[in-house]
Each structure stands twice: as structure tokens, then as C-alpha cells.
Short mmCIF file of C-alpha atoms in Angstrom, two decimals:
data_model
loop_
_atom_site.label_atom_id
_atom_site.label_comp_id
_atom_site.label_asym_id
_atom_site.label_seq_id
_atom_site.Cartn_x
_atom_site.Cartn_y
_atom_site.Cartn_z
CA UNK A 283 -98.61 -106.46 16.79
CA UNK A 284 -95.39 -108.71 16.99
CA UNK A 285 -93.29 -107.79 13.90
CA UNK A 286 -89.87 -109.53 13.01
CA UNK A 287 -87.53 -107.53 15.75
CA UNK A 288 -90.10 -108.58 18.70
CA UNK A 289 -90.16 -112.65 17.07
CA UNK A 290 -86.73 -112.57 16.64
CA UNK A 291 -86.29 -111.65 20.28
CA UNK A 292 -88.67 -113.92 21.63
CA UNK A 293 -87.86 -116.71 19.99
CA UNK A 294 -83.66 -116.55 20.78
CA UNK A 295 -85.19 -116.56 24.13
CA UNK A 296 -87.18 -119.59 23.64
CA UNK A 297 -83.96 -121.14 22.23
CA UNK A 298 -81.78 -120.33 24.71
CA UNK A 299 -84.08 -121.66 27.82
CA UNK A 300 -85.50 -125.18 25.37
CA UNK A 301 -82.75 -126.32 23.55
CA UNK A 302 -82.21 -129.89 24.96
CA UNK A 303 -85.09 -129.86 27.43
CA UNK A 304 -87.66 -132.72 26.94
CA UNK A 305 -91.58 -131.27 26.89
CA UNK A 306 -93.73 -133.30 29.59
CA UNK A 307 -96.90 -131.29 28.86
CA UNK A 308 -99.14 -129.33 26.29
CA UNK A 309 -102.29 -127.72 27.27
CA UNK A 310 -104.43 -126.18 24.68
CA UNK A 311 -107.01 -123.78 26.20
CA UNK A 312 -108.56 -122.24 22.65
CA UNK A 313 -109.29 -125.06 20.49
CA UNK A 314 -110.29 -122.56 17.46
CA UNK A 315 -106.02 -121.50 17.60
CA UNK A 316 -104.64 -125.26 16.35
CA UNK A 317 -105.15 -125.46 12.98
CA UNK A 318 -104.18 -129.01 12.53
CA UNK A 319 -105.10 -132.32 14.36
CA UNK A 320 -103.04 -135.09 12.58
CA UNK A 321 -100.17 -135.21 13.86
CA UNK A 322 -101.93 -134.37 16.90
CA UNK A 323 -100.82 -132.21 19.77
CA UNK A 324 -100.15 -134.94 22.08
CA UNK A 325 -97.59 -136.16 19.89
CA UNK A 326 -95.29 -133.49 21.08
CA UNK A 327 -94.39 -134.70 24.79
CA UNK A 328 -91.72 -136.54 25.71
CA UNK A 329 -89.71 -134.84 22.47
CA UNK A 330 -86.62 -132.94 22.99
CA UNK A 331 -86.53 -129.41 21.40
CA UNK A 332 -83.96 -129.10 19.22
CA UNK A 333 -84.16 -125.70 17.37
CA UNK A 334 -85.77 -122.61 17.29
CA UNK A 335 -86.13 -120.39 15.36
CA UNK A 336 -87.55 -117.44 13.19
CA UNK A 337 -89.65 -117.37 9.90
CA UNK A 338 -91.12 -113.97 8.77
CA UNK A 339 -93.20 -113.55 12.46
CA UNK A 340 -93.53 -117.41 12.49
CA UNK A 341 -92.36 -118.71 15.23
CA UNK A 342 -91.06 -122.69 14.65
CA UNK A 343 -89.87 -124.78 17.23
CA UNK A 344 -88.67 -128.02 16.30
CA UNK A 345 -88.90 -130.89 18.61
CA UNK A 346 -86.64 -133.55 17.36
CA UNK A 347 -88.39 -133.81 13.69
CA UNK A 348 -91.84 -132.50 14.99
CA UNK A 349 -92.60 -128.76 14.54
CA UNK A 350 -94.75 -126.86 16.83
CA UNK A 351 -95.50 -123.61 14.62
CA UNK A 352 -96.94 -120.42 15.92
CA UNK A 353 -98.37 -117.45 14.40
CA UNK A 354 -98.58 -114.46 16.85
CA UNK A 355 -101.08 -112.45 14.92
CA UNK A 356 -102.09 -109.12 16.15
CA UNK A 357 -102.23 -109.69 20.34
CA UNK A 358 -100.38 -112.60 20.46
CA UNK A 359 -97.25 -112.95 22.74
CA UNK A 360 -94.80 -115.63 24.34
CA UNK A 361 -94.50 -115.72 27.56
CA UNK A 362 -92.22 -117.62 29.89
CA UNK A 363 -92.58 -119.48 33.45
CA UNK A 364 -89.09 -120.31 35.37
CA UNK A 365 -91.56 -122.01 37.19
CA UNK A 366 -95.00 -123.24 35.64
CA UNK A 367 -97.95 -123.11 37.26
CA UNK A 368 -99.41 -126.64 38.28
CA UNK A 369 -103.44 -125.01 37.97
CA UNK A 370 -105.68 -126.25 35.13
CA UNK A 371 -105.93 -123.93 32.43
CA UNK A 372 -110.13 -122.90 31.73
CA UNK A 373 -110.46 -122.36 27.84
CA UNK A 374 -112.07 -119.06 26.91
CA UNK A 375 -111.53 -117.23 30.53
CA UNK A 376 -107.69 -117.01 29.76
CA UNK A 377 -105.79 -115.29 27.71
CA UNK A 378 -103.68 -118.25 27.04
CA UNK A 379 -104.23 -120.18 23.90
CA UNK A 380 -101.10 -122.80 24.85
CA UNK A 381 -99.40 -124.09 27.66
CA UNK A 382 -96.06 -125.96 27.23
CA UNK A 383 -94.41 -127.28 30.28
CA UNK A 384 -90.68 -128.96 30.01
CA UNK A 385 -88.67 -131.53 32.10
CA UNK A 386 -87.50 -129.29 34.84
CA UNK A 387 -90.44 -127.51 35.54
CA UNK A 388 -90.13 -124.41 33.42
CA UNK A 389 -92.33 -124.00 30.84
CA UNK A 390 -93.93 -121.27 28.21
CA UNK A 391 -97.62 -120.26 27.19
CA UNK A 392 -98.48 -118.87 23.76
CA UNK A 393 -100.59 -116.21 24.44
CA UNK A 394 -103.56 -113.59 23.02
CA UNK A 395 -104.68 -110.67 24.10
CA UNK A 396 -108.08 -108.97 23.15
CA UNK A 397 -111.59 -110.08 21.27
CA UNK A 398 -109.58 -111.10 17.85
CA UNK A 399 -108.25 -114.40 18.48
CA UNK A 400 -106.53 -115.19 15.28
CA UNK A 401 -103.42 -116.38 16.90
CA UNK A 402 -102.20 -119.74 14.69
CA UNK A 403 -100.86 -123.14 16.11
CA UNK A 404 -99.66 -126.14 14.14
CA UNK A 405 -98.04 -129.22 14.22
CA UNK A 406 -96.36 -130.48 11.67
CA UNK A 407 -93.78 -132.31 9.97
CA UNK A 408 -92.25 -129.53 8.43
CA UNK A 409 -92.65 -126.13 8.39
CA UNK A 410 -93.86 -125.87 4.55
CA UNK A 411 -96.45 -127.66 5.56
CA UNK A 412 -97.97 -124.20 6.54
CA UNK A 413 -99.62 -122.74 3.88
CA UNK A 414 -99.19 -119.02 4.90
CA UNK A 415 -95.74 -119.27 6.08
CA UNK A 416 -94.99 -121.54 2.69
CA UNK A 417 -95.74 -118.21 1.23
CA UNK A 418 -93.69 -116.15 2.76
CA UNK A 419 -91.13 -113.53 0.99
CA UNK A 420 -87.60 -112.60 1.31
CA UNK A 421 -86.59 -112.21 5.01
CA UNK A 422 -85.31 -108.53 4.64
CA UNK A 423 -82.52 -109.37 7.05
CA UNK A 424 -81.21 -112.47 4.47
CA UNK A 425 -78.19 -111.89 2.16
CA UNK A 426 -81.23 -112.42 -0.70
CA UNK A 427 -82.88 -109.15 0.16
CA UNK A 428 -80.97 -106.60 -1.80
CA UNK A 429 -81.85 -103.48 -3.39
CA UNK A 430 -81.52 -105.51 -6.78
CA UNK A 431 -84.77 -108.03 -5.07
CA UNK A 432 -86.17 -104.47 -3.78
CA UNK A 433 -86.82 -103.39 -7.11
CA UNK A 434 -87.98 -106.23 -8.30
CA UNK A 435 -90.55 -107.27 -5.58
CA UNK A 436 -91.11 -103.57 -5.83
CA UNK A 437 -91.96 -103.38 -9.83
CA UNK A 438 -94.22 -106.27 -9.72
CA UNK A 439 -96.14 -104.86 -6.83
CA UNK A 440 -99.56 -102.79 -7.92
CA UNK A 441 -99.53 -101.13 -4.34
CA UNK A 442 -98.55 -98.25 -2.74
CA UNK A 443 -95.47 -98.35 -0.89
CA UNK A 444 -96.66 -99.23 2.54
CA UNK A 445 -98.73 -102.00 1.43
CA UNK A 446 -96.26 -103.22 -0.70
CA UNK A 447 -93.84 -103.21 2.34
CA UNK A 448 -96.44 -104.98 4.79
CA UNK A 449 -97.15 -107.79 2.23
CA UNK A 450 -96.21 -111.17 3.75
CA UNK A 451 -95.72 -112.75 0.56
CA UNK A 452 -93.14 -109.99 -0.82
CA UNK A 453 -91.15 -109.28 2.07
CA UNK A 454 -91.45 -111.19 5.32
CA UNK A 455 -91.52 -109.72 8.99
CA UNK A 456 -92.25 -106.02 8.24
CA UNK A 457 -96.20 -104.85 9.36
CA UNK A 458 -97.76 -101.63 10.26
CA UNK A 459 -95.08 -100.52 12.65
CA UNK A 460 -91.49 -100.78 11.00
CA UNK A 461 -93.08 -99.88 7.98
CA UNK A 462 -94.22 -96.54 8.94
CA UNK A 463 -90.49 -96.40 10.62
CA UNK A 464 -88.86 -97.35 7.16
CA UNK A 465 -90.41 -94.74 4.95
CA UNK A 466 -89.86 -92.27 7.04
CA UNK A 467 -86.06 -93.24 7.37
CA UNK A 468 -86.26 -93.35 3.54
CA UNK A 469 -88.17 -90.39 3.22
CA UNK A 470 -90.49 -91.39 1.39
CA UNK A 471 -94.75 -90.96 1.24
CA UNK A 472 -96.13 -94.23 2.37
CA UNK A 473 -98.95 -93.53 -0.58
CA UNK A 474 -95.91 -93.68 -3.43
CA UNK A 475 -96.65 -96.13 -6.21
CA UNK A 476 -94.08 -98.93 -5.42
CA UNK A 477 -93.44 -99.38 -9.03
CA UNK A 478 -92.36 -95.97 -9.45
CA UNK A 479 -89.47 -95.41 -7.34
CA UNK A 480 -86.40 -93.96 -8.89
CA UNK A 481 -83.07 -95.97 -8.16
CA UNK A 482 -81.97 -93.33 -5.53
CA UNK A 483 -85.37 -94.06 -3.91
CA UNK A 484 -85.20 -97.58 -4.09
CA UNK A 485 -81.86 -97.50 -2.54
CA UNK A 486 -82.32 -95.13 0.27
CA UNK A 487 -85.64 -97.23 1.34
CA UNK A 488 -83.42 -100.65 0.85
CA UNK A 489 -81.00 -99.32 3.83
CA UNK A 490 -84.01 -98.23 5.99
CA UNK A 491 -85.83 -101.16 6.03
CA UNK A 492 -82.25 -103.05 7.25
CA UNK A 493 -80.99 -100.35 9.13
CA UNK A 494 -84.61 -100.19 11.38
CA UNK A 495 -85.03 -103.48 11.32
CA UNK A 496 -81.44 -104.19 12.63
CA UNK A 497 -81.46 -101.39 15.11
CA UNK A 498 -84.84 -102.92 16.59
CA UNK A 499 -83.23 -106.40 16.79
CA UNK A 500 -80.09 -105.17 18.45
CA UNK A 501 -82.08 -103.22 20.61
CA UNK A 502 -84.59 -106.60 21.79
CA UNK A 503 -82.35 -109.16 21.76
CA UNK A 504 -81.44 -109.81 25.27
CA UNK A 505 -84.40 -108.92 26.69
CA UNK A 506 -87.06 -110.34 29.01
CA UNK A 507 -89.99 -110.40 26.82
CA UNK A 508 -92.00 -108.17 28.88
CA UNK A 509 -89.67 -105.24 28.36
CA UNK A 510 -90.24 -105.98 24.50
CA UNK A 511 -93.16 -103.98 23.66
CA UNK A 512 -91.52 -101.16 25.91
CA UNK A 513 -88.67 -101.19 23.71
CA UNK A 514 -90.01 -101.12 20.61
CA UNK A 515 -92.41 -97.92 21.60
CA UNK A 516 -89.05 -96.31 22.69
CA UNK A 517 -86.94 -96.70 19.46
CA UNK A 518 -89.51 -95.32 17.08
CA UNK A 519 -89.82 -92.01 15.51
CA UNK A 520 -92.85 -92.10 13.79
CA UNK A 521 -95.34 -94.94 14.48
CA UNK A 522 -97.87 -94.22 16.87
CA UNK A 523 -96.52 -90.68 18.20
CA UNK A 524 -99.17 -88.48 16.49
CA UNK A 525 -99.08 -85.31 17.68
CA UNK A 526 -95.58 -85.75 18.68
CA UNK A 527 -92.77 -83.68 17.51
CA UNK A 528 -90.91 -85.28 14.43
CA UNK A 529 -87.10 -86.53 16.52
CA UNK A 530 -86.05 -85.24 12.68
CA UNK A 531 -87.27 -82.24 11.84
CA UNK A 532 -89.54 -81.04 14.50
CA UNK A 533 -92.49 -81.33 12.41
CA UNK A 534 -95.89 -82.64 14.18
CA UNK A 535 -95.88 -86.42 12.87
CA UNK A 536 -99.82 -86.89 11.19
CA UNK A 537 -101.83 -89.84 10.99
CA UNK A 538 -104.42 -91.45 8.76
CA UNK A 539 -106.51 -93.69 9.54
CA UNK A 540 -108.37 -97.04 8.07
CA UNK A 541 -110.91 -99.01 9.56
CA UNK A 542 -108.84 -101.30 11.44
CA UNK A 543 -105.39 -99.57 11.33
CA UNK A 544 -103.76 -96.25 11.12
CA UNK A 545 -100.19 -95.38 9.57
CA UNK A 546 -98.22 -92.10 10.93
CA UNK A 547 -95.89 -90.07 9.14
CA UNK A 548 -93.43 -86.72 9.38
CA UNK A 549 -95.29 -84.13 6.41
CA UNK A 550 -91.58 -82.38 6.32
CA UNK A 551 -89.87 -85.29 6.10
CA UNK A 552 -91.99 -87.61 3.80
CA UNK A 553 -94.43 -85.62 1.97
CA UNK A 554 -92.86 -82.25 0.94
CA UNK A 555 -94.63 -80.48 4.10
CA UNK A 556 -98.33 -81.20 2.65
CA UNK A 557 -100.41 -83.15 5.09
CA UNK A 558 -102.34 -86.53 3.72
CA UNK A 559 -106.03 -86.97 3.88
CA UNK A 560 -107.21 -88.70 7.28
CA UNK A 561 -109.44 -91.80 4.63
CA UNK A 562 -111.84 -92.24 7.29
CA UNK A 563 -112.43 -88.54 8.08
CA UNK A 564 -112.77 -88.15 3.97
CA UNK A 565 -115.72 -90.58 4.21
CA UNK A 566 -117.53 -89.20 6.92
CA UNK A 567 -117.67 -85.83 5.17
CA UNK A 568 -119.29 -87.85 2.18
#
């Protein structure tokens, strides 16, 4: 899944190859991914992009008072054509969901990958018009996010830790991924009350979550976006390499699993060497 170093990557790529080029074309090849239909799609050609840019794993590009948004969901992806290909798009035997083709031939397709399909497109006038991205928290790369709004995000929050982290509406980019990354960083159990961390807690996860989230970014920007998703498996520690040796401590990183996700984690370095219940072994020895 896309999380905010990959859409911060793709979309200063998108910026840097759009900015100033007039859109000639729009294809939509799955009908069920545009969410709105007034304005309608059309409306977009012959507009000049202007901007853009990131919001939480939104990505918004802005074509001259008209917004294209795009929400990547769990197999979406940007991809881009130096040169775009001229052949009619079939809906439901591609994994492209939109085609957008620009004045000089280039051109970019919003795409999904596997049986989910909940990759989001509007158009709008504005951004806010977007219910879930109206909704969104602090950006935890934003002067705003400090350990101060940590705390209090944090206190409110009748979660554990890693939910609390991967909630959209308290803090904005982080999912499954970065999450697991930041707790171990911190430390910390990913099943932690988030209202009970201790200051020293609260601060330790505050630089984590910036310090991997900035690392990742550094690391992406620059990048075509298909070497993204091999960068991000590269830079973490924890996330996704069960079985694998802890790069901390050495320790064999665990996993538990849900019905539709798994978190990993280091036992040494996050839960005082005591391995966590797998949840969906637990319930099959019910």
C-alpha cells in the first residue's frame, strides 16, 4: 500500500513532468473509481496543470482551478508514459482505472492492481470537497505535528498505539508499513494503550515517526516510480521481514496477524523479549 513517502515521491514526479503542460485527453476505464460526475471528467482537457501536490496519501492535481483528486488505496499506483500509448483502453481487462494524456504526447495512468478496486477519483472544485481527505489529520511532516499535538491526538485516542498511528483522521500518511517501522524505532509495543504513554515515550515515538518518515522520503524522492516499492522494502527493519533477523538487536522480528493485515515487530526491542499472540492463530485454537 502507497503510504506518504511513496505519494510524496510520486507526486513531485507528477509535478515536475505536468506543471505547464495542457491535458488533451482523459480516459476512464473503471467507472466504479470516479466518485463524482458534476463537474464531469471531460471538463478537465484543454486545462493547464498548475500544481501538484500531496495530502495525507491524496494525491491532488490542480488544473488551473479544477482538481483531479486521487486516492491510491491499497494496489493503487501512478504510472508514467514519456510516450502514451495511442490503443483504446478496455474497462475491466486493465489494470488501469485512468488514462491522462498531455499536449506533447506524454501522459500518466492511475492505476490498480488486484481484485480490491477501491482506488478513488474526483473532480472537483476544491479539494475539501472530498469528504475523506476533508478529514484528514496533522501531516506528521508539518511544523503542526509536534510532540505537544502527539500527546494530544494521542490522549484522545481509545486505541492501541498502532491503530492510533494508522488513523487517517489523527495523523495523515502513516498505514500499516511506517507504522510498524515507527514503533519499533520508538521502541515501543504496537498493542500500548495510546493514552498511556509516559512523556519519554511520547517523545521518543514523536522523532520516529519524523525521522522514518523523512528517511523514506529522502530515500524516494528522485526516483522513477517503479524503483519505489523496491525502495521502500529496502529501508525497513521491521515490516514484512518475519523471520528475519532484527538489523537492531538480532532478534527474529514476529508477526501477528488479522484478517486482512498483519503487523511485525522486534520482541527484544519492543516488547521486553515476550512474543505477542498471532490473533488469528488464537481463534483457530478456539
Amino acid at each position: 500500500m502507497p503510504e506518504l513517502p511513496e505519494v510524496e515521491a510520486l507526486t513531485a514526479g507528477l509535478s515536475r513532468r505536468t506543471v505547464g503542460r495542457r491535458i488533451d485527453r482523459c480516459r476512464l476505464a473503471s467507472f466504479s473509481a470516479l466518485k463524482t460526475v458534476d463537474p464531469p471528467l471531460e471538463e478537465l482537457v484543454g486545462r493547464v496543470v498548475a500544481g501538484v501536490e500531496r495530502r495525507g496519501k491524496f494525491v491532488c492535481v490542480d488544473t488551473d482551478g479544477l482538481w483531479l483528486v486521487a486516492h491510491l488505496a491499497r494496489g493503487g499506483w501512478v504510472r508514467w508514459h514519456e510516450v502514451l500509448a495511442a490503443t483504446a483502453i478496455k474497462p475491466g481487462r486493465s489494470p488501469i482505472a485512468l488514462r491522462v494524456g498531455l499536449d506533447d504526447g506524454a501522459g500518466f495512468d492511475f492505476t490498480e492492481m488486484g481484485t480490491e478496486k477501491r482506488l478513488a477519483l474526483w473532480v472537483v472544485h476544491s479539494p475539501e470537497e472530498v469528504g475523506p481527505l476533508a478529514e484528514l489529520g496533522v501531516d506528521p511532516l508539518s511544523p503542526e505535528f509536534t510532540v505537544e499535538r502527539l500527546s494530544e491526538l494521542l490522549g484522545a485516542a481509545s486505541a492501541t498505539v498502532k491503530n492510533a498511528l494508522t488513523s487517517q483522521s489523527l495523523i495523515a500518511g502513516v498505514g500499516n508499513a511506517y507504522s510498524d517501522e515507527a514503533l519499533h524505532a520508538a521502541r515501543l509495543s504496537p498493542f500500548k494503550p495510546a493514552g498511556k504513554l509516559t512523556d519519554d515515550e511520547l517523545a521518543r515515538l514523536h522523532a520516529a515517526i519524523v525521522g522514518v518518515l523523512s528517511d523514506a522520503v529522502e530515500r524516494s524522492l528522485g526516483l522513477p516510480a517503479k524503483g519505489l516499492k523496491a525502495e521502500k522494502r529496502s529501508g525497513l527493519a521491521v515490516h514484512g521481514r518475519t523471520g528475519l533477523p532484527c538489523p537492531v538487536c538480532g532478534d527474529t522480528v514476529r508477526e501477528v496477524s488479522f484478517a486482512t493485515r498483519s503487523l511485525q515487530y522486534c520482541p527484544t526491542c519492543q516488547t521486553g523479549g515476550k512474543p505477542l499472540a498471532d490473533r488469528r492463530l488464537s481463534r483457530l485454537l478456539k
